[in-house]
Amino acid sequence: MKTVRLAVVVFLCKVFVCGFAEEFSCTPGFESESLVFKVHRDDLYKGKRLGRVIFNACDGRTRTLFQSSDKRFYVDTDGTVMLKRQVTLHEGHKVFSVDAWDSSGKKHTVSVRVERVHHHHEDHHMDTVMNISSPQMESPADDLVLMFPKSSTGLKRAKRGWVIPPFNVLENGRGPFPEKLVLIKSDYSKEATMQYRITGEGADLEPKGTFTIERLSGNLFVTRPLDREKKASYRLVVHATGVDINIAEAPMEIIVYVMDQNDNKPVFTQNPFNGNVPEAAEIGHEFMTVTATDADDQESTDNGVISYSIVKQDPELPKPNLFTINSVTGGIRVNALGLERETFSRYTVLITATDRAGEGYSSTGTAVITVTGKSEKIM
């Protein structure tokens, strides 16, 4: 009888333990397989927060490295999705995916759909964001931890180890330096003391000493302000080995992208520009082009996107707006009739080139326009 009772007790204990384990078991992944962020207009401005993806890594981390399939959308380490540059929903919606990796190296993906919704009520005319929290943005170092992967599942295998999603560091940082970027940890650190070192660009290769790592803690630091125009990315390799024990992680590759700041003005490729226009030219006739360049990023930001405009025409006769300029291409066209070589044979036009698509720094240039005779062929 005692044996039976003991067996029953053991059975109940097993049921309780198993049930407890199942109840509190954790499966890494996104909170859902797809998300919809609803907006109230087609033109979405740079920096706009759309919503938040929630990823549970099941390892205690509150911040994660995400990667968007559409580079116009940036996902912060807290999951906040925002626009890196202006986006227009030409079809009323945009679909892209966001990837994240758990500590075992498995990749998880969530589908994100941004769609415009139409409201007919007066109190909905404002552009609002639905299903979004608005946390304070923090620096990547606050509690971001990079773990060495445990297996080959889901991560891209590189020649010398592992490749994890890159993370971004803003250029022209003000410090104080050294400034902590991220904590790197080996899973072996739960059982043994590990030591860390880094190699690669900005570590033991030029520009040497830009990044350092604390040998025992794994804290990764940047030691000086970064300049994207000099170097836009860094490829580092992190090594972790045991102290007084023969264990080692496979080398882990980290790519650091330097995020652009608008710290360069447009520069005209020449000054002045010279062009000829027949006095019989019709409205809309384009006869010359001015160009300017900007060293800032124009792929993922508007910092290097230039907009052209005419400031002044000299003389302002017979009309002050004889010419117009294509704000994107810099092409100068006839805007009004009235050109007469015998009266005014030359015009000087002051032009500005402004970055950030017309909202940033400006530079001025000059176009000297010579009016040619009616009998000369219009090109």
Tab-separated table of C-alpha atoms in Angstrom:
chain	number	residue	atom	x	y	z
A	1	MET	CA	0.000	0.000	0.000
A	2	LYS	CA	2.847	2.376	0.861
A	3	THR	CA	4.432	1.577	-2.480
A	4	VAL	CA	1.230	2.547	-4.310
A	5	ARG	CA	0.928	5.820	-2.381
A	6	LEU	CA	4.565	6.652	-3.110
A	7	ALA	CA	4.038	5.985	-6.804
A	8	VAL	CA	1.011	8.257	-6.829
A	9	VAL	CA	2.968	11.039	-5.111
A	10	VAL	CA	5.826	10.667	-7.591
A	11	PHE	CA	3.363	10.730	-10.502
A	12	LEU	CA	1.655	13.877	-9.209
A	13	CYS	CA	5.022	15.580	-8.732
A	14	LYS	CA	6.011	14.788	-12.295
A	15	VAL	CA	2.710	16.128	-13.600
A	16	PHE	CA	3.150	19.321	-11.576
A	17	VAL	CA	6.751	19.855	-12.690
A	18	CYS	CA	5.963	19.146	-16.324
A	19	GLY	CA	2.942	21.409	-16.241
A	20	PHE	CA	4.963	24.142	-14.585
A	21	ALA	CA	7.696	23.819	-17.221
A	22	GLU	CA	5.198	23.943	-20.068
A	23	GLU	CA	3.454	26.947	-18.596
A	24	PHE	CA	6.661	28.917	-18.287
A	25	SER	CA	8.491	27.626	-21.362
A	26	CYS	CA	9.596	30.329	-23.777
A	27	THR	CA	9.772	30.131	-27.562
A	28	PRO	CA	11.814	32.907	-29.215
A	29	GLY	CA	10.064	34.889	-31.904
A	30	PHE	CA	7.941	37.862	-32.853
A	31	GLU	CA	4.665	38.483	-31.070
A	32	SER	CA	2.814	37.874	-34.357
A	33	GLU	CA	3.611	36.763	-37.906
A	34	SER	CA	2.380	39.994	-39.485
A	35	LEU	CA	1.679	43.566	-38.432
A	36	VAL	CA	-0.323	46.402	-39.956
A	37	PHE	CA	0.548	50.024	-39.233
A	38	LYS	CA	-2.203	52.422	-40.280
A	39	VAL	CA	-1.569	56.013	-41.347
A	40	HIS	CA	-3.840	58.755	-42.665
A	41	ARG	CA	-1.881	60.116	-45.614
A	42	ASP	CA	0.145	58.862	-48.565
A	43	ASP	CA	3.215	61.064	-48.028
A	44	LEU	CA	5.104	59.939	-44.941
A	45	TYR	CA	7.839	62.222	-43.678
A	46	LYS	CA	11.359	61.275	-42.633
A	47	GLY	CA	11.608	60.378	-38.939
A	48	LYS	CA	7.951	59.406	-38.642
A	49	ARG	CA	7.322	56.571	-36.175
A	50	LEU	CA	5.004	53.969	-37.613
A	51	GLY	CA	4.699	51.411	-34.861
A	52	ARG	CA	6.605	48.811	-32.949
A	53	VAL	CA	7.550	45.189	-33.552
A	54	ILE	CA	7.862	43.062	-30.436
A	55	PHE	CA	10.436	40.272	-30.329
A	56	ASN	CA	11.058	37.951	-27.398
A	57	ALA	CA	14.541	36.431	-27.441
A	58	CYS	CA	13.859	34.386	-24.273
A	59	ASP	CA	17.236	35.372	-22.837
A	60	GLY	CA	16.306	38.401	-20.763
A	61	ARG	CA	17.337	41.008	-23.315
A	62	THR	CA	15.103	44.040	-23.719
A	63	ARG	CA	16.774	45.259	-26.912
A	64	THR	CA	17.395	43.405	-30.160
A	65	LEU	CA	19.161	44.004	-33.460
A	66	PHE	CA	16.627	44.153	-36.299
A	67	GLN	CA	17.082	44.289	-40.049
A	68	SER	CA	14.512	45.693	-42.486
A	69	SER	CA	14.198	44.425	-46.059
A	70	ASP	CA	13.378	47.993	-47.152
A	71	LYS	CA	16.252	50.319	-46.296
A	72	ARG	CA	13.913	53.309	-46.159
A	73	PHE	CA	12.505	51.902	-42.927
A	74	TYR	CA	14.700	51.719	-39.822
A	75	VAL	CA	13.954	49.529	-36.815
A	76	ASP	CA	15.500	50.655	-33.543
A	77	THR	CA	16.745	48.139	-31.001
A	78	ASP	CA	13.566	48.607	-28.957
A	79	GLY	CA	11.486	47.600	-32.011
A	80	THR	CA	10.295	51.067	-32.996
A	81	VAL	CA	9.802	51.286	-36.777
A	82	MET	CA	10.489	54.683	-38.321
A	83	LEU	CA	11.263	56.221	-41.696
A	84	LYS	CA	14.844	57.014	-42.653
A	85	ARG	CA	13.593	59.140	-45.552
A	86	GLN	CA	10.323	60.325	-47.059
A	87	VAL	CA	8.111	57.565	-48.463
A	88	THR	CA	5.032	57.934	-50.653
A	89	LEU	CA	2.388	55.204	-50.597
A	90	HIS	CA	1.635	55.336	-54.329
A	91	GLU	CA	-0.687	52.322	-54.116
A	92	GLY	CA	-1.985	53.192	-50.677
A	93	HIS	CA	0.206	50.653	-48.929
A	94	LYS	CA	3.754	49.347	-48.578
A	95	VAL	CA	4.857	45.879	-47.485
A	96	PHE	CA	8.279	44.871	-46.186
A	97	SER	CA	9.731	42.403	-43.705
A	98	VAL	CA	11.765	42.708	-40.506
A	99	ASP	CA	14.259	40.058	-39.385
A	100	ALA	CA	15.658	39.316	-35.931
A	101	TRP	CA	17.942	36.585	-34.637
A	102	ASP	CA	17.649	34.755	-31.328
A	103	SER	CA	20.612	33.672	-29.206
A	104	SER	CA	20.813	30.294	-30.951
A	105	GLY	CA	21.292	31.956	-34.307
A	106	LYS	CA	17.838	31.230	-35.707
A	107	LYS	CA	16.358	33.954	-37.906
A	108	HIS	CA	12.778	35.093	-37.286
A	109	THR	CA	10.782	37.221	-39.706
A	110	VAL	CA	7.678	39.360	-39.389
A	111	SER	CA	5.757	40.880	-42.301
A	112	VAL	CA	4.962	44.572	-41.921
A	113	ARG	CA	2.284	46.356	-43.928
A	114	VAL	CA	1.915	50.137	-43.875
A	115	GLU	CA	-1.451	51.190	-45.241
A	116	ARG	CA	-3.434	54.350	-45.551
A	117	VAL	CA	-6.889	54.434	-43.989
A	118	HIS	CA	-9.582	56.907	-44.951
A	119	HIS	CA	-11.748	58.673	-42.400
A	120	HIS	CA	-14.698	60.873	-43.182
A	121	HIS	CA	-15.127	62.368	-39.751
A	122	GLU	CA	-13.788	65.820	-39.103
A	123	ASP	CA	-11.892	64.751	-35.993
A	124	HIS	CA	-9.791	62.343	-38.020
A	125	HIS	CA	-8.247	64.824	-40.446
A	126	MET	CA	-4.973	64.801	-38.526
A	127	ASP	CA	-2.314	62.250	-39.421
A	128	THR	CA	-2.142	59.820	-36.515
A	129	VAL	CA	-0.305	56.642	-35.762
A	130	MET	CA	-2.274	53.601	-34.656
A	131	ASN	CA	-1.035	50.814	-32.416
A	132	ILE	CA	2.174	52.574	-31.474
A	133	SER	CA	3.858	53.358	-28.207
A	134	SER	CA	6.184	56.318	-27.957
A	135	PRO	CA	9.149	55.364	-25.784
A	136	GLN	CA	12.046	57.666	-25.212
A	137	MET	CA	14.779	56.868	-27.712
A	138	GLU	CA	17.890	55.600	-25.983
A	139	SER	CA	21.436	55.091	-27.157
A	140	PRO	CA	22.331	51.570	-28.345
A	141	ALA	CA	24.517	50.976	-25.317
A	142	ASP	CA	21.777	51.263	-22.672
A	143	ASP	CA	21.112	47.536	-22.355
A	144	LEU	CA	21.903	46.075	-25.770
A	145	VAL	CA	23.787	42.798	-25.526
A	146	LEU	CA	25.280	40.874	-28.429
A	147	MET	CA	25.485	37.160	-27.727
A	148	PHE	CA	27.724	34.775	-29.591
A	149	PRO	CA	25.433	32.418	-31.572
A	150	LYS	CA	25.056	28.860	-30.292
A	151	SER	CA	24.455	27.087	-33.600
A	152	SER	CA	24.523	27.507	-37.341
A	153	THR	CA	20.759	27.763	-37.741
A	154	GLY	CA	19.583	30.908	-39.432
A	155	LEU	CA	22.758	32.976	-39.490
A	156	LYS	CA	24.909	33.537	-42.510
A	157	ARG	CA	28.108	31.552	-42.255
A	158	ALA	CA	31.216	33.584	-43.067
A	159	LYS	CA	34.731	32.425	-43.783
A	160	ARG	CA	36.009	33.365	-40.354
A	161	GLY	CA	32.953	32.870	-38.199
A	162	TRP	CA	29.499	34.401	-37.942
A	163	VAL	CA	27.813	37.438	-39.403
A	164	ILE	CA	25.158	39.169	-37.316
A	165	PRO	CA	22.951	42.099	-38.339
A	166	PRO	CA	24.896	45.402	-38.410
A	167	PHE	CA	24.193	48.234	-36.022
A	168	ASN	CA	24.453	51.979	-36.492
A	169	VAL	CA	26.533	54.681	-34.827
A	170	LEU	CA	25.846	58.362	-35.490
A	171	GLU	CA	28.774	60.320	-36.901
A	172	ASN	CA	30.236	63.396	-35.185
A	173	GLY	CA	29.450	62.083	-31.707
A	174	ARG	CA	30.245	64.472	-28.877
A	175	GLY	CA	31.261	61.843	-26.364
A	176	PRO	CA	32.481	61.781	-23.694
A	177	PHE	CA	34.912	59.224	-25.083
A	178	PRO	CA	35.422	56.366	-24.902
A	179	GLU	CA	31.674	55.902	-25.457
A	180	LYS	CA	30.078	52.513	-24.843
A	181	LEU	CA	28.331	50.981	-27.857
A	182	VAL	CA	27.306	47.487	-26.822
A	183	LEU	CA	28.038	44.650	-24.414
A	184	ILE	CA	29.279	41.454	-26.049
A	185	LYS	CA	28.823	38.214	-24.135
A	186	SER	CA	29.660	34.593	-24.662
A	187	ASP	CA	27.194	31.982	-23.495
A	188	TYR	CA	30.189	30.242	-21.929
A	189	SER	CA	30.419	33.153	-19.460
A	190	LYS	CA	27.722	31.435	-17.398
A	191	GLU	CA	30.181	28.644	-16.640
A	192	ALA	CA	33.648	30.173	-16.983
A	193	THR	CA	35.485	33.496	-17.088
A	194	MET	CA	35.821	34.648	-20.683
A	195	GLN	CA	38.123	37.210	-22.230
A	196	TYR	CA	37.381	39.251	-25.334
A	197	ARG	CA	39.384	40.991	-28.035
A	198	ILE	CA	38.610	42.603	-31.384
A	199	THR	CA	40.418	42.686	-34.694
A	200	GLY	CA	39.699	44.353	-38.015
A	201	GLU	CA	39.027	47.863	-39.287
A	202	GLY	CA	39.294	50.420	-36.537
A	203	ALA	CA	40.800	47.900	-34.103
A	204	ASP	CA	44.218	46.539	-35.128
A	205	LEU	CA	43.819	47.844	-38.700
A	206	GLU	CA	43.634	51.485	-39.756
A	207	PRO	CA	42.210	53.638	-38.401
A	208	LYS	CA	43.670	51.781	-35.432
A	209	GLY	CA	42.237	52.240	-31.966
A	210	THR	CA	38.871	53.649	-33.106
A	211	PHE	CA	37.148	50.763	-31.313
A	212	THR	CA	38.275	49.026	-28.139
A	213	ILE	CA	36.843	46.261	-25.989
A	214	GLU	CA	37.273	45.628	-22.281
A	215	ARG	CA	39.050	42.309	-21.992
A	216	LEU	CA	36.929	40.726	-19.258
A	217	SER	CA	33.600	42.588	-19.424
A	218	GLY	CA	33.101	42.536	-23.211
A	219	ASN	CA	32.020	46.183	-23.325
A	220	LEU	CA	32.692	47.588	-26.811
A	221	PHE	CA	33.634	51.280	-27.037
A	222	VAL	CA	34.210	53.889	-29.718
A	223	THR	CA	37.111	56.144	-28.785
A	224	ARG	CA	36.603	59.141	-31.068
A	225	PRO	CA	34.002	60.866	-33.266
A	226	LEU	CA	33.314	59.027	-36.526
A	227	ASP	CA	33.166	60.691	-39.943
A	228	ARG	CA	30.940	58.959	-42.499
A	229	GLU	CA	32.466	60.905	-45.379
A	230	LYS	CA	35.877	59.423	-44.531
A	231	LYS	CA	34.668	55.908	-43.711
A	232	ALA	CA	31.042	54.778	-43.906
A	233	SER	CA	31.357	51.373	-42.206
A	234	TYR	CA	33.678	49.238	-40.104
A	235	ARG	CA	34.053	45.482	-40.135
A	236	LEU	CA	35.117	44.121	-36.751
A	237	VAL	CA	35.726	40.549	-35.631
A	238	VAL	CA	35.164	39.661	-31.970
A	239	HIS	CA	37.078	36.788	-30.358
A	240	ALA	CA	36.138	35.170	-27.056
A	241	THR	CA	38.271	32.604	-25.255
A	242	GLY	CA	38.262	31.116	-21.787
A	243	VAL	CA	40.574	32.311	-19.041
A	244	ASP	CA	42.593	29.378	-17.707
A	245	ILE	CA	40.300	26.982	-19.591
A	246	ASN	CA	40.508	25.632	-23.119
A	247	ILE	CA	37.262	26.924	-24.627
A	248	ALA	CA	36.713	29.396	-27.466
A	249	GLU	CA	33.847	30.827	-29.450
A	250	ALA	CA	33.897	30.925	-33.250
A	251	PRO	CA	34.887	34.478	-34.279
A	252	MET	CA	31.871	36.773	-34.590
A	253	GLU	CA	31.799	39.496	-37.244
A	254	ILE	CA	30.203	42.850	-36.457
A	255	ILE	CA	29.546	45.539	-39.044
A	256	VAL	CA	29.222	49.089	-37.736
A	257	TYR	CA	27.478	51.513	-40.085
A	258	VAL	CA	28.181	55.202	-39.554
A	259	MET	CA	24.900	57.116	-39.722
A	260	ASP	CA	25.071	60.348	-41.659
A	261	GLN	CA	24.617	63.831	-40.287
A	262	ASN	CA	24.089	66.785	-42.570
A	263	ASP	CA	27.545	68.287	-42.117
A	264	ASN	CA	28.442	69.206	-45.716
A	265	LYS	CA	27.151	71.940	-47.994
A	266	PRO	CA	26.472	71.398	-51.692
A	267	VAL	CA	29.342	72.388	-53.980
A	268	PHE	CA	28.791	73.553	-57.553
A	269	THR	CA	30.918	71.657	-60.060
A	270	GLN	CA	31.949	74.960	-61.667
A	271	ASN	CA	31.245	78.654	-61.295
A	272	PRO	CA	30.040	80.331	-63.375
A	273	PHE	CA	28.092	78.097	-65.757
A	274	ASN	CA	27.763	79.415	-69.313
A	275	GLY	CA	24.899	78.786	-71.700
A	276	ASN	CA	23.277	80.126	-74.868
A	277	VAL	CA	19.582	80.564	-75.584
A	278	PRO	CA	18.069	81.639	-78.938
A	279	GLU	CA	15.844	84.683	-78.611
A	280	ALA	CA	13.133	82.777	-80.525
A	281	ALA	CA	13.131	79.906	-78.029
A	282	GLU	CA	9.697	78.811	-76.928
A	283	ILE	CA	8.512	78.457	-73.347
A	284	GLY	CA	9.781	75.198	-71.879
A	285	HIS	CA	12.919	75.051	-74.031
A	286	GLU	CA	15.780	73.737	-71.880
A	287	PHE	CA	19.162	75.045	-72.978
A	288	MET	CA	21.648	74.411	-70.143
A	289	THR	CA	22.173	72.533	-66.883
A	290	VAL	CA	23.908	73.436	-63.638
A	291	THR	CA	25.158	70.737	-61.268
A	292	ALA	CA	26.274	70.529	-57.672
A	293	THR	CA	27.464	67.669	-55.479
A	294	ASP	CA	27.108	66.916	-51.771
A	295	ALA	CA	29.338	64.564	-49.776
A	296	ASP	CA	26.521	63.561	-47.431
A	297	ASP	CA	24.413	60.412	-47.766
A	298	GLN	CA	21.677	60.542	-50.407
A	299	GLU	CA	20.733	56.869	-50.437
A	300	SER	CA	19.245	56.362	-46.988
A	301	THR	CA	18.774	60.039	-46.017
A	302	ASP	CA	17.973	63.337	-47.717
A	303	ASN	CA	21.181	64.942	-46.447
A	304	GLY	CA	22.832	64.688	-49.859
A	305	VAL	CA	19.696	65.233	-51.959
A	306	ILE	CA	20.024	68.621	-53.710
A	307	SER	CA	17.268	70.986	-54.790
A	308	TYR	CA	17.974	73.880	-57.179
A	309	SER	CA	16.223	77.252	-57.320
A	310	ILE	CA	16.717	80.606	-59.012
A	311	VAL	CA	17.155	83.506	-56.609
A	312	LYS	CA	17.629	86.427	-58.958
A	313	GLN	CA	17.844	87.339	-62.625
A	314	ASP	CA	19.942	90.337	-63.723
A	315	PRO	CA	18.686	92.360	-65.479
A	316	GLU	CA	15.058	91.795	-64.515
A	317	LEU	CA	13.927	93.068	-67.888
A	318	PRO	CA	11.766	92.800	-69.823
A	319	LYS	CA	10.405	90.344	-67.210
A	320	PRO	CA	11.903	89.189	-63.884
A	321	ASN	CA	11.101	85.510	-64.452
A	322	LEU	CA	12.369	84.768	-67.964
A	323	PHE	CA	13.991	81.539	-66.767
A	324	THR	CA	13.074	78.666	-64.510
A	325	ILE	CA	15.103	75.737	-63.215
A	326	ASN	CA	14.269	72.075	-62.657
A	327	SER	CA	14.691	71.671	-58.907
A	328	VAL	CA	15.916	68.072	-59.285
A	329	THR	CA	18.078	68.050	-62.432
A	330	GLY	CA	19.312	71.656	-62.497
A	331	GLY	CA	18.115	72.110	-66.078
A	332	ILE	CA	17.389	75.758	-66.962
A	333	ARG	CA	14.435	76.444	-69.260
A	334	VAL	CA	12.746	79.405	-70.877
A	335	ASN	CA	9.849	80.464	-68.647
A	336	ALA	CA	8.438	83.463	-70.511
A	337	LEU	CA	8.609	85.099	-73.934
A	338	GLY	CA	10.394	88.416	-74.452
A	339	LEU	CA	14.052	87.580	-75.127
A	340	GLU	CA	15.640	90.130	-77.491
A	341	ARG	CA	19.345	89.992	-78.217
A	342	GLU	CA	19.496	93.597	-79.439
A	343	THR	CA	18.048	94.858	-76.152
A	344	PHE	CA	19.522	92.491	-73.561
A	345	SER	CA	22.117	90.072	-74.917
A	346	ARG	CA	23.260	88.613	-71.591
A	347	TYR	CA	21.673	87.620	-68.287
A	348	THR	CA	23.291	86.672	-65.020
A	349	VAL	CA	21.198	84.278	-62.948
A	350	LEU	CA	21.946	83.598	-59.274
A	351	ILE	CA	21.152	79.987	-58.324
A	352	THR	CA	21.073	78.160	-54.993
A	353	ALA	CA	21.674	74.471	-54.409
A	354	THR	CA	20.131	73.326	-51.121
A	355	ASP	CA	20.593	69.874	-49.588
A	356	ARG	CA	18.026	67.852	-47.641
A	357	ALA	CA	15.777	68.252	-50.700
A	358	GLY	CA	15.604	72.010	-50.227
A	359	GLU	CA	15.475	72.215	-46.422
A	360	GLY	CA	19.167	72.102	-45.452
A	361	TYR	CA	22.410	73.913	-46.199
A	362	SER	CA	22.650	76.100	-49.311
A	363	SER	CA	25.384	77.229	-51.673
A	364	THR	CA	25.121	79.816	-54.441
A	365	GLY	CA	26.292	79.647	-58.028
A	366	THR	CA	25.954	81.724	-61.148
A	367	ALA	CA	24.688	80.979	-64.641
A	368	VAL	CA	25.680	83.410	-67.391
A	369	ILE	CA	23.144	83.188	-70.217
A	370	THR	CA	23.869	84.649	-73.649
A	371	VAL	CA	20.947	85.398	-75.951
A	372	THR	CA	21.643	84.410	-79.554
A	373	GLY	CA	19.953	85.587	-82.769
A	374	LYS	CA	16.641	84.355	-84.200
A	375	SER	CA	18.330	82.851	-87.245
A	376	GLU	CA	20.533	80.569	-85.093
A	377	LYS	CA	19.296	77.003	-84.770
A	378	ILE	CA	17.452	76.084	-81.598
A	379	MET	CA	18.973	72.948	-80.122
